Amino acid sequence: MENADCPTEDDPLKRERDGLETGTATDLRKKGVLGLSKRTHWQTALFFLSLFLCLTIVFAFSFIIPCPVRPQYSITWNRNFAGAAAAYDFLAIEDANKDKVMDVLFVLKASEGSLNNTCGGAGLSSPCVFMVAVDGTDGQTLWERPVNSELNWVQCGLGEDSGRNWDCLLSHSDQLSALDKHKGEVRWLQPHPVGLRSVAPVLSVPDLDGDYVGDIALLASDSVKTQLIFLSGKTGSQIGSSAFLNSTQTANHLLHCPSKGSYYLLLQKDTGLYGLGLWRPAAEAGLKVKLKKDKHLEKMASTSTGLVPVYLSDSVEKVLRTNEADDSSDLLLVTAQEVVLINGKSLQPLWRFNITSVLSEPSFGYFNKDEIRDVVIEDHAGNGTKQVVIVDGKSGRVLWEVNLLASPNSPPPASIHTTNTYSVFMIWGLFLAGRNSSVELADQRRSYMMHPLHSQVLLESNNTMDNIVAFKATLLERGRHAAYILLTGPATEGAKKSVELSKRKLKQDVPGSTVLPLGTSVVMESAEEIKEDFNRLRFSDN
């Protein structure tokens, strides 16, 4: 029997209904595909429109806010100040024209400056002292400021994080002048306290008079007494009265922070190095500001004088910070017989190193990877020679040494930090190996570079310099542009030699340098490979 539900040729209505249903399904599928196609086109259009808008914004801002252009600088420059009578042992590295390249500030004596400023035009007798700022990129004069001719001392870098609108303080004749580093403007001029001959360094102290500007303190001493005076960092006026420190003559001094917020004077006397809480002279001067005390040090202070004995010796020559930028860093003490590293917090000795006689101010750099500053010492070795020694900052043991001819008036050692944690060390003298006579070479002086990864060789520059007055190795840009600045001039005032200021890029000396092996060390690399390693060095801020 046939199934009645199955369509047959004799059932046309059934076939028509089925055909209608089939056509309706097909149409629906066609409409769905068409709708999806339209949505896809709209999404594509929106994507490209968004992309176009993004690219438009990027290109617009690329023209509105262009990429910063780095200043163009000369690899080397040299300025000759032919009319200058003398130059002073002072160089400061500051960004004077705000171009992010460090500039050079120095002082010379002349009758006329390079910008047509004269002593007579400033109402001063001739010759007078000019403080000058030159551009670190090309050596051109940025500004110059004439002051009275009797220069006692000058110090810059006093405007950092203090709220002061000046950066350099000059003591000249009987006056104190505070100068702005950007234009050389005199922010304030005050007479020097009567009967007081102050000495550098200037002490940067907290705000003592409540004007929200950091103040300064000057120390002065003679064979009878030592006194401290506080000056307003804003106006230069004296704050309170002079404070007498119950001490005889002080040869040197520093302001140190053994703990956060506590300030202590370090006084170098003929019997040793002593500490004194700043709160004591501030109270004696009649200042009502509360200064923090260090409980550990106050326990060791004398009940009569308030002095804290740090190192007792009758031959203390100098005290230095291992890090000039940190007023709580460890301290290096130089005596006639030894060099002593002192802990910056406890003021207790960490290690001692015996010496014969230190010839120049020690410097600091990184010889190994322990991230502790090592010490470079020039020790007298007899017969006109010196021993340059790098001492481990952690243990006090010798890391490296070399003997050089001790040329007169040689600059102290210096170093510049690199990105691979080591420093490039720069020393002056004359390497004697292979040279015939030290007598005829006594007046010659060369500069040398040494890198700890090539410590078995020296790179000797073939440049010779006459009568170097001041020298500084530094970075002229943040993390780059390692260079050294030289100020040369007449050995005596009035001698027939002009004052010259020059800058040389450190790597500029590498191609023409001579690679000198030290001792019997076997040097595996060729001279060209060693020079190439020096040329590939990248520098870093400490």
Coordinates of C-alpha atoms in Angstrom, one line a residue:
M1 CA 0.0 0.0 0.0
E2 CA 1.3 3.4 -0.8
N3 CA 2.0 5.9 1.9
A4 CA -0.7 8.6 1.7
D5 CA 1.8 11.2 3.1
C6 CA 4.1 11.0 0.2
P7 CA 3.4 13.4 -2.6
T8 CA 2.5 11.9 -6.0
E9 CA 2.0 13.2 -9.4
D10 CA -1.7 13.2 -8.8
D11 CA -1.3 15.7 -5.8
P12 CA -0.4 19.0 -7.3
L13 CA -1.4 21.0 -4.2
K14 CA 1.1 19.1 -2.1
R15 CA 3.9 19.8 -4.6
E16 CA 3.0 23.5 -4.7
R17 CA 3.1 23.8 -0.9
D18 CA 6.4 22.0 -0.7
G19 CA 7.9 24.2 -3.4
L20 CA 6.7 27.3 -1.6
E21 CA 8.4 26.2 1.6
T22 CA 11.7 25.5 -0.2
G23 CA 11.7 28.8 -2.0
T24 CA 11.1 30.7 1.3
A25 CA 14.1 29.0 3.0
T26 CA 16.3 29.8 0.0
D27 CA 15.3 33.5 0.1
L28 CA 15.9 33.7 3.8
R29 CA 19.4 32.3 3.3
K30 CA 20.1 34.9 0.6
K31 CA 18.9 37.7 2.8
G32 CA 21.1 36.5 5.7
V33 CA 24.2 36.4 3.5
L34 CA 23.4 39.9 2.1
G35 CA 23.0 41.3 5.6
L36 CA 26.3 39.8 6.7
S37 CA 28.0 41.2 3.7
K38 CA 26.7 44.7 4.4
R39 CA 27.9 44.5 8.1
T40 CA 31.4 43.4 6.9
H41 CA 31.7 46.3 4.6
W42 CA 30.7 48.8 7.3
Q43 CA 33.2 47.2 9.8
T44 CA 36.0 47.5 7.1
A45 CA 35.0 51.1 6.5
L46 CA 35.1 51.9 10.2
F47 CA 38.5 50.2 10.6
F48 CA 40.1 52.2 7.8
L49 CA 38.4 55.4 9.0
S50 CA 39.9 54.8 12.6
L51 CA 43.3 54.1 11.1
F52 CA 43.2 57.3 9.0
L53 CA 42.3 59.3 12.1
C54 CA 45.1 57.8 14.1
L55 CA 47.7 58.5 11.4
T56 CA 46.4 62.0 11.0
I57 CA 46.8 62.7 14.8
V58 CA 50.3 61.1 14.7
F59 CA 51.5 63.2 11.8
A60 CA 49.9 66.3 13.2
F61 CA 51.7 66.0 16.6
S62 CA 55.0 65.1 14.9
F63 CA 54.9 68.6 13.4
I64 CA 53.5 70.4 16.4
I65 CA 55.9 68.7 18.9
P66 CA 59.1 68.0 16.9
C67 CA 61.8 65.7 18.3
P68 CA 64.4 67.6 20.5
V69 CA 67.6 68.4 18.6
R70 CA 70.8 67.7 20.5
P71 CA 73.3 70.6 20.6
Q72 CA 76.1 70.3 18.1
Y73 CA 79.6 70.6 19.7
S74 CA 83.2 70.7 18.7
I75 CA 85.3 67.7 19.5
T76 CA 88.0 70.0 20.7
W77 CA 88.1 73.8 21.3
N78 CA 90.7 76.2 22.5
R79 CA 90.3 79.7 23.8
N80 CA 93.3 82.1 24.2
F81 CA 93.0 85.0 26.6
A82 CA 96.1 86.9 25.5
G83 CA 95.5 90.0 27.6
A84 CA 95.1 88.1 30.9
A85 CA 97.8 88.5 33.5
A86 CA 97.1 85.3 35.5
A87 CA 94.6 82.4 36.0
Y88 CA 93.5 80.9 39.2
D89 CA 93.3 77.2 40.2
F90 CA 89.5 77.0 39.8
L91 CA 87.2 75.2 37.4
A92 CA 83.5 74.6 37.8
I93 CA 81.3 72.5 35.4
E94 CA 77.8 73.8 35.3
D95 CA 74.9 74.1 32.8
A96 CA 75.0 77.9 32.4
N97 CA 72.9 78.3 29.2
K98 CA 70.3 75.6 29.9
D99 CA 71.1 73.6 26.7
K100 CA 71.8 70.3 28.7
V101 CA 75.5 70.5 27.9
M102 CA 77.7 71.4 30.8
D103 CA 79.7 74.7 30.5
V104 CA 82.9 75.8 32.1
L105 CA 83.3 78.6 34.7
F106 CA 86.8 79.9 35.6
V107 CA 88.5 83.0 37.0
L108 CA 91.3 85.1 35.5
K109 CA 93.0 88.4 36.1
A110 CA 92.9 90.9 33.3
S111 CA 92.2 94.6 32.4
E112 CA 89.6 93.8 29.7
G113 CA 87.3 90.8 29.1
S114 CA 86.5 89.1 25.8
L115 CA 83.1 90.8 25.6
N116 CA 84.5 94.3 25.8
N117 CA 83.9 94.6 29.5
T118 CA 86.7 96.6 31.3
C119 CA 87.7 97.0 34.9
G120 CA 87.4 100.8 34.5
G121 CA 83.9 100.5 33.1
A122 CA 82.8 98.6 36.3
G123 CA 84.4 101.3 38.5
L124 CA 87.4 99.0 39.5
S125 CA 91.1 99.5 39.4
S126 CA 93.0 97.6 36.6
P127 CA 93.7 94.8 36.4
C128 CA 90.8 93.2 38.1
V129 CA 89.4 89.7 38.5
F130 CA 86.9 88.3 35.9
M131 CA 84.7 85.4 36.5
V132 CA 83.9 83.9 33.1
A133 CA 81.5 81.3 31.7
V134 CA 82.2 79.7 28.4
D135 CA 79.9 77.4 26.3
G136 CA 80.9 73.7 26.7
T137 CA 79.9 73.0 23.0
D138 CA 82.4 75.5 21.4
G139 CA 84.2 77.5 24.1
Q140 CA 82.5 80.8 23.2
T141 CA 82.1 83.2 26.1
L142 CA 78.5 83.2 27.6
W143 CA 79.1 85.9 30.2
E144 CA 81.8 87.6 32.3
R145 CA 81.7 89.5 35.5
P146 CA 84.5 91.8 36.8
V147 CA 85.1 92.1 40.5
N148 CA 87.7 93.6 42.8
S149 CA 91.2 92.3 42.1
E150 CA 92.1 90.6 45.4
L151 CA 90.5 87.1 45.1
N152 CA 90.4 85.0 48.2
W153 CA 88.4 82.1 47.1
V154 CA 85.4 81.1 44.9
Q155 CA 82.9 78.2 45.1
C156 CA 80.1 77.2 42.8
G157 CA 77.4 74.6 43.0
L158 CA 75.7 76.3 45.9
G159 CA 72.3 76.7 44.3
E160 CA 71.4 73.0 44.1
D161 CA 68.2 72.0 46.0
S162 CA 68.5 75.0 48.3
G163 CA 66.0 77.5 47.0
R164 CA 68.8 80.0 46.4
N165 CA 68.7 82.1 43.2
W166 CA 72.5 82.2 43.0
D167 CA 75.1 79.5 42.4
C168 CA 78.6 80.9 43.0
L169 CA 80.0 82.8 46.0
L170 CA 83.2 84.9 45.6
S171 CA 85.3 86.3 48.4
H172 CA 87.3 89.1 47.0
S173 CA 88.9 92.1 48.7
D174 CA 86.6 92.7 51.7
Q175 CA 83.4 91.7 49.9
L176 CA 81.2 88.6 49.3
S177 CA 79.5 88.4 45.9
A178 CA 76.7 85.9 45.1
L179 CA 76.5 85.2 41.3
D180 CA 73.9 83.6 39.2
K181 CA 75.4 80.9 36.9
H182 CA 73.1 81.6 34.0
K183 CA 73.9 85.3 33.3
G184 CA 76.6 86.1 35.8
E185 CA 74.2 88.6 37.6
V186 CA 75.1 89.6 41.1
R187 CA 72.2 88.5 43.3
W188 CA 73.6 90.1 46.4
L189 CA 76.8 91.9 47.5
Q190 CA 77.8 92.1 51.2
P191 CA 80.8 93.4 53.0
H192 CA 82.9 90.6 54.5
P193 CA 82.4 90.5 58.3
V194 CA 84.9 92.9 59.9
G195 CA 88.1 91.3 61.2
L196 CA 87.2 87.9 59.8
R197 CA 89.2 86.1 57.1
S198 CA 87.0 83.2 56.0
V199 CA 88.2 80.2 54.1
A200 CA 86.5 77.8 51.7
P201 CA 84.6 75.6 51.6
V202 CA 81.3 77.4 52.2
L203 CA 79.0 75.3 54.3
S204 CA 75.5 74.9 52.9
V205 CA 73.2 74.6 56.0
P206 CA 69.4 74.3 56.4
D207 CA 67.0 77.2 56.5
L208 CA 67.8 78.9 59.9
D209 CA 65.8 82.2 59.5
G210 CA 62.5 80.8 58.3
D211 CA 62.5 82.3 54.8
Y212 CA 62.3 78.9 53.1
V213 CA 65.8 79.4 51.5
G214 CA 68.8 77.4 52.6
D215 CA 71.4 79.5 54.4
I216 CA 75.2 79.3 54.5
A217 CA 77.9 79.3 57.1
L218 CA 81.5 80.6 56.8
L219 CA 84.3 79.5 59.1
A220 CA 87.3 81.7 60.0
S221 CA 90.2 81.0 62.3
D222 CA 93.6 82.4 63.4
S223 CA 96.1 81.2 65.9
V224 CA 93.9 82.2 68.8
K225 CA 90.3 81.2 67.9
T226 CA 87.9 79.7 65.3
Q227 CA 84.5 81.2 64.8
L228 CA 81.5 80.5 62.6
I229 CA 79.1 83.0 61.1
F230 CA 75.7 82.2 59.6
L231 CA 74.5 84.2 56.5
S232 CA 71.1 84.4 54.9
G233 CA 71.1 82.4 51.6
K234 CA 68.6 84.9 50.3
T235 CA 70.2 88.3 51.1
G236 CA 73.7 87.5 52.5
S237 CA 73.0 89.3 55.7
Q238 CA 74.4 87.8 58.9
I239 CA 72.0 85.7 61.0
G240 CA 72.5 86.0 64.7
S241 CA 75.9 86.6 66.3
S242 CA 79.3 85.0 65.6
A243 CA 79.8 81.6 67.3
F244 CA 83.1 80.8 68.9
L245 CA 84.0 77.1 68.6
N246 CA 86.3 76.8 71.6
S247 CA 89.1 75.8 69.2
T248 CA 92.4 77.1 68.1
Q249 CA 93.3 77.4 64.4
T250 CA 91.4 75.1 62.0
A251 CA 93.2 74.0 58.9
N252 CA 90.3 72.4 57.1
H253 CA 86.6 71.8 57.6
L254 CA 83.6 70.0 56.2
L255 CA 79.9 69.8 56.9
H256 CA 78.9 66.1 57.4
C257 CA 75.6 64.3 58.0
P258 CA 76.3 61.1 59.9
S259 CA 72.5 60.4 60.1
K260 CA 69.5 61.8 58.3
G261 CA 68.8 65.4 59.4
S262 CA 71.8 65.7 61.7
Y263 CA 74.6 68.1 60.8
Y264 CA 78.1 68.0 62.2
L265 CA 81.1 70.2 61.5
L266 CA 84.3 68.3 60.9
L267 CA 87.3 70.4 62.1
Q268 CA 90.8 69.6 61.2
K269 CA 93.1 70.8 64.0
D270 CA 96.7 70.4 64.8
T271 CA 95.8 67.5 67.2
G272 CA 93.5 65.6 64.8
L273 CA 90.1 65.6 63.3
Y274 CA 87.0 66.4 65.5
G275 CA 83.3 66.6 65.0
L276 CA 81.0 69.2 66.4
G277 CA 77.2 69.2 66.2
L278 CA 75.9 72.2 64.2
W279 CA 73.2 72.7 66.9
R280 CA 75.9 74.0 69.3
P281 CA 77.2 77.0 67.3
A282 CA 73.6 77.7 66.1
A283 CA 72.5 77.9 69.7
E284 CA 75.5 80.1 70.7
A285 CA 74.7 82.4 67.8
G286 CA 71.2 83.0 69.3
L287 CA 69.3 81.0 66.6
K288 CA 66.1 79.3 67.9
V289 CA 65.9 76.7 65.2
K290 CA 66.0 73.1 66.4
L291 CA 68.7 71.0 64.7
K292 CA 68.8 67.3 65.1
K293 CA 71.5 65.6 67.2
D294 CA 73.2 62.3 66.5
K295 CA 72.7 60.2 69.7
H296 CA 75.7 58.0 69.0
L297 CA 78.1 60.9 68.5
E298 CA 76.8 63.0 71.4
K299 CA 77.7 60.2 73.7
M300 CA 81.4 60.6 72.7
A301 CA 81.4 64.4 72.8
S302 CA 83.5 66.3 75.4
T303 CA 81.5 67.8 78.2
S304 CA 83.6 71.0 78.1
T305 CA 84.0 71.7 74.4
G306 CA 81.4 69.5 72.7
L307 CA 84.0 68.1 70.3
V308 CA 83.8 64.5 69.2
P309 CA 87.3 63.0 68.6
V310 CA 87.3 61.3 65.2
Y311 CA 91.0 60.7 64.6
L312 CA 93.8 61.9 66.9
S313 CA 97.1 62.8 65.1
D314 CA 99.4 65.7 64.9
S315 CA 99.9 65.1 61.1
V316 CA 96.5 65.3 59.6
E317 CA 96.8 66.9 56.2
K318 CA 93.4 66.6 54.4
V319 CA 90.0 65.2 54.8
L320 CA 87.8 64.3 51.7
R321 CA 84.4 62.8 50.9
T322 CA 84.5 59.7 48.8
N323 CA 81.4 61.0 47.0
E324 CA 81.2 64.8 46.7
A325 CA 77.5 64.6 45.9
D326 CA 76.7 62.8 49.2
D327 CA 77.3 64.7 52.5
S328 CA 76.9 61.4 54.4
S329 CA 79.5 59.4 52.4
D330 CA 82.6 57.8 53.9
L331 CA 85.6 60.1 54.5
L332 CA 89.2 59.7 53.4
L333 CA 91.7 61.1 55.9
V334 CA 95.3 61.8 54.7
T335 CA 98.1 62.1 57.2
A336 CA 101.9 62.2 56.9
Q337 CA 102.2 58.5 57.4
E338 CA 98.9 56.9 56.3
V339 CA 95.6 57.2 54.4
V340 CA 92.6 56.2 56.5
L341 CA 89.0 55.4 55.3
I342 CA 86.4 56.5 57.9
N343 CA 82.9 55.2 58.1
G344 CA 80.5 58.1 57.3
K345 CA 77.9 57.1 59.9
S346 CA 79.9 55.9 62.9
L347 CA 83.0 58.0 62.1
Q348 CA 85.1 55.0 62.9
P349 CA 88.2 53.8 60.8
L350 CA 87.5 51.1 58.3
W351 CA 91.0 50.5 57.0
R352 CA 94.5 52.1 56.9
F353 CA 97.1 52.3 54.2
N354 CA 100.7 53.2 54.9
I355 CA 102.3 55.8 52.6
T356 CA 105.6 57.8 52.4
S357 CA 104.2 61.2 51.4
V358 CA 101.1 61.9 49.4
L359 CA 102.0 64.2 46.5
S360 CA 98.5 65.2 45.3
E361 CA 94.9 65.1 46.4
P362 CA 93.6 61.5 46.2
S363 CA 90.7 60.8 43.8
F364 CA 88.1 58.0 43.5
G365 CA 86.9 55.6 40.8
Y366 CA 85.8 52.0 40.2
F367 CA 88.5 49.5 39.5
N368 CA 86.4 46.4 40.2
K369 CA 82.7 45.4 40.2
D370 CA 81.9 45.7 43.9
E371 CA 80.3 49.2 43.3
I372 CA 82.5 50.7 46.1
R373 CA 84.7 53.6 45.1
D374 CA 88.4 52.8 45.1
V375 CA 91.1 55.3 46.0
V376 CA 93.8 56.6 43.7
I377 CA 96.9 57.8 45.6
E378 CA 100.1 59.4 44.3
D379 CA 102.9 58.5 46.8
H380 CA 106.4 59.8 46.8
A381 CA 108.8 57.1 45.6
G382 CA 112.2 59.0 45.7
N383 CA 114.6 60.1 43.0
G384 CA 111.9 62.4 41.4
T385 CA 109.4 59.6 40.9
K386 CA 106.0 58.8 42.2
Q387 CA 104.1 55.6 42.7
V388 CA 100.5 55.7 41.6
V389 CA 98.5 53.2 43.6
I390 CA 94.8 52.2 43.3
V391 CA 93.6 50.9 46.7
D392 CA 90.5 48.8 47.2
G393 CA 87.8 50.9 48.8
K394 CA 86.4 47.9 50.6
S395 CA 89.6 46.3 52.1
G396 CA 92.4 48.8 51.7
R397 CA 94.6 46.4 49.7
V398 CA 96.5 47.3 46.6
L399 CA 94.7 46.6 43.3
W400 CA 97.1 48.3 40.8
E401 CA 100.3 50.4 40.8
V402 CA 102.8 52.0 38.5
N403 CA 105.8 54.2 38.8
L404 CA 106.0 57.5 36.9
L405 CA 108.4 60.5 36.8
A406 CA 106.9 63.1 39.1
S407 CA 106.7 66.1 36.8
P408 CA 106.3 69.4 38.7
N409 CA 102.9 71.0 38.8
S410 CA 101.1 67.9 37.5
P411 CA 97.3 67.7 38.0
P412 CA 95.9 65.1 40.4
P413 CA 94.5 61.8 39.1
A414 CA 90.9 61.7 37.8
S415 CA 88.4 59.1 36.5
I416 CA 85.2 58.8 34.6
H417 CA 82.6 56.1 35.2
T418 CA 81.6 53.8 32.3
T419 CA 78.4 51.7 31.8
N420 CA 80.2 48.4 32.5
T421 CA 80.7 49.5 36.2
Y422 CA 84.4 50.2 35.7
S423 CA 86.1 53.7 35.5
V424 CA 88.6 55.0 33.0
F425 CA 91.5 56.4 35.1
M426 CA 93.5 59.4 33.9
I427 CA 96.9 60.2 35.4
W428 CA 99.8 62.6 34.7
G429 CA 103.5 62.1 34.7
L430 CA 106.1 60.4 32.5
F431 CA 106.5 56.6 32.1
L432 CA 110.2 56.0 32.3
A433 CA 110.6 52.5 30.8
G434 CA 112.5 52.7 27.5
R435 CA 113.6 56.3 28.0
N436 CA 117.3 57.1 28.4
S437 CA 117.6 59.9 30.9
S438 CA 115.3 61.2 33.6
V439 CA 117.3 64.4 33.8
E440 CA 116.4 65.8 30.4
L441 CA 112.9 64.6 30.7
A442 CA 112.2 66.3 34.1
D443 CA 110.1 69.1 32.6
Q444 CA 108.0 66.8 30.3
R445 CA 104.6 65.7 31.2
R446 CA 102.2 63.3 29.5
S447 CA 98.7 62.1 30.3
Y448 CA 97.8 58.4 30.5
M449 CA 94.6 56.5 30.4
M450 CA 94.1 53.1 32.1
H451 CA 91.1 50.8 32.0
P452 CA 90.8 47.9 34.6
L453 CA 90.1 45.4 31.8
H454 CA 93.4 46.4 30.2
S455 CA 95.3 47.1 33.5
Q456 CA 98.5 45.6 32.1
V457 CA 98.9 48.6 29.7
L458 CA 98.8 52.4 29.7
L459 CA 97.7 54.6 26.8
E460 CA 100.2 57.4 26.6
S461 CA 99.0 60.6 24.9
N462 CA 101.6 62.4 22.8
N463 CA 100.3 65.9 23.9
T464 CA 102.5 67.9 26.2
M465 CA 101.2 70.7 28.3
D466 CA 102.9 73.7 29.9
N467 CA 102.1 75.0 33.4
I468 CA 98.7 73.5 34.0
V469 CA 96.8 75.8 36.4
A470 CA 93.6 73.6 36.7
F471 CA 92.4 70.4 35.3
K472 CA 89.1 68.5 35.4
A473 CA 87.8 65.3 33.7
T474 CA 84.0 65.1 33.4
L475 CA 81.0 64.3 31.3
L476 CA 79.6 67.3 29.5
E477 CA 76.3 65.6 28.8
R478 CA 74.3 63.2 30.9
G479 CA 75.8 59.8 30.3
R480 CA 78.0 60.9 27.3
H481 CA 80.6 63.3 26.0
A482 CA 83.5 62.4 28.3
A483 CA 86.1 65.2 28.1
Y484 CA 88.8 66.9 30.0
I485 CA 89.2 70.6 30.6
L486 CA 92.7 72.3 30.9
L487 CA 93.4 75.8 32.1
T488 CA 97.0 76.8 31.5
G489 CA 98.8 80.1 32.0
P490 CA 101.9 81.9 33.2
A491 CA 103.8 80.4 36.1
T492 CA 104.1 83.8 37.7
E493 CA 102.0 86.9 37.2
G494 CA 103.3 89.1 34.4
A495 CA 105.2 86.2 32.7
K496 CA 105.1 86.2 28.9
K497 CA 102.5 83.5 28.4
S498 CA 98.8 83.8 27.7
V499 CA 96.0 82.2 29.6
E500 CA 94.4 79.3 27.6
L501 CA 91.3 77.2 28.2
S502 CA 90.9 74.1 26.2
K503 CA 88.6 71.1 26.0
R504 CA 89.5 67.7 24.5
K505 CA 87.2 64.8 24.1
L506 CA 88.6 61.8 25.9
K507 CA 88.4 59.4 23.0
Q508 CA 90.1 62.0 20.8
D509 CA 93.4 61.0 22.3
V510 CA 93.0 57.3 21.7
P511 CA 94.0 57.0 18.0
G512 CA 97.3 58.9 18.4
S513 CA 98.2 57.2 21.8
T514 CA 101.0 54.8 22.3
V515 CA 100.1 51.5 24.1
L516 CA 102.8 50.9 26.7
P517 CA 103.0 47.4 28.4
L518 CA 103.7 47.5 32.2
G519 CA 106.5 45.4 33.6
T520 CA 106.7 41.8 32.3
S521 CA 103.0 41.4 31.7
V522 CA 102.1 39.4 28.6
V523 CA 99.6 41.5 26.5
M524 CA 97.4 39.1 24.5
E525 CA 95.6 41.8 22.4
S526 CA 97.3 44.0 19.8
A527 CA 97.6 47.7 20.2
E528 CA 94.8 48.3 17.7
E529 CA 92.5 45.9 19.5
I530 CA 93.1 47.7 22.8
K531 CA 92.5 51.1 21.2
E532 CA 89.3 49.8 19.7
D533 CA 88.1 48.7 23.1
F534 CA 88.7 52.2 24.4
N535 CA 86.8 53.7 21.5
R536 CA 83.8 51.5 22.2
L537 CA 83.5 52.6 25.8
R538 CA 80.2 54.1 26.9
F539 CA 80.1 56.5 29.8
S540 CA 77.7 56.9 32.8
D541 CA 77.0 59.3 35.5
N542 CA 78.2 58.1 38.9

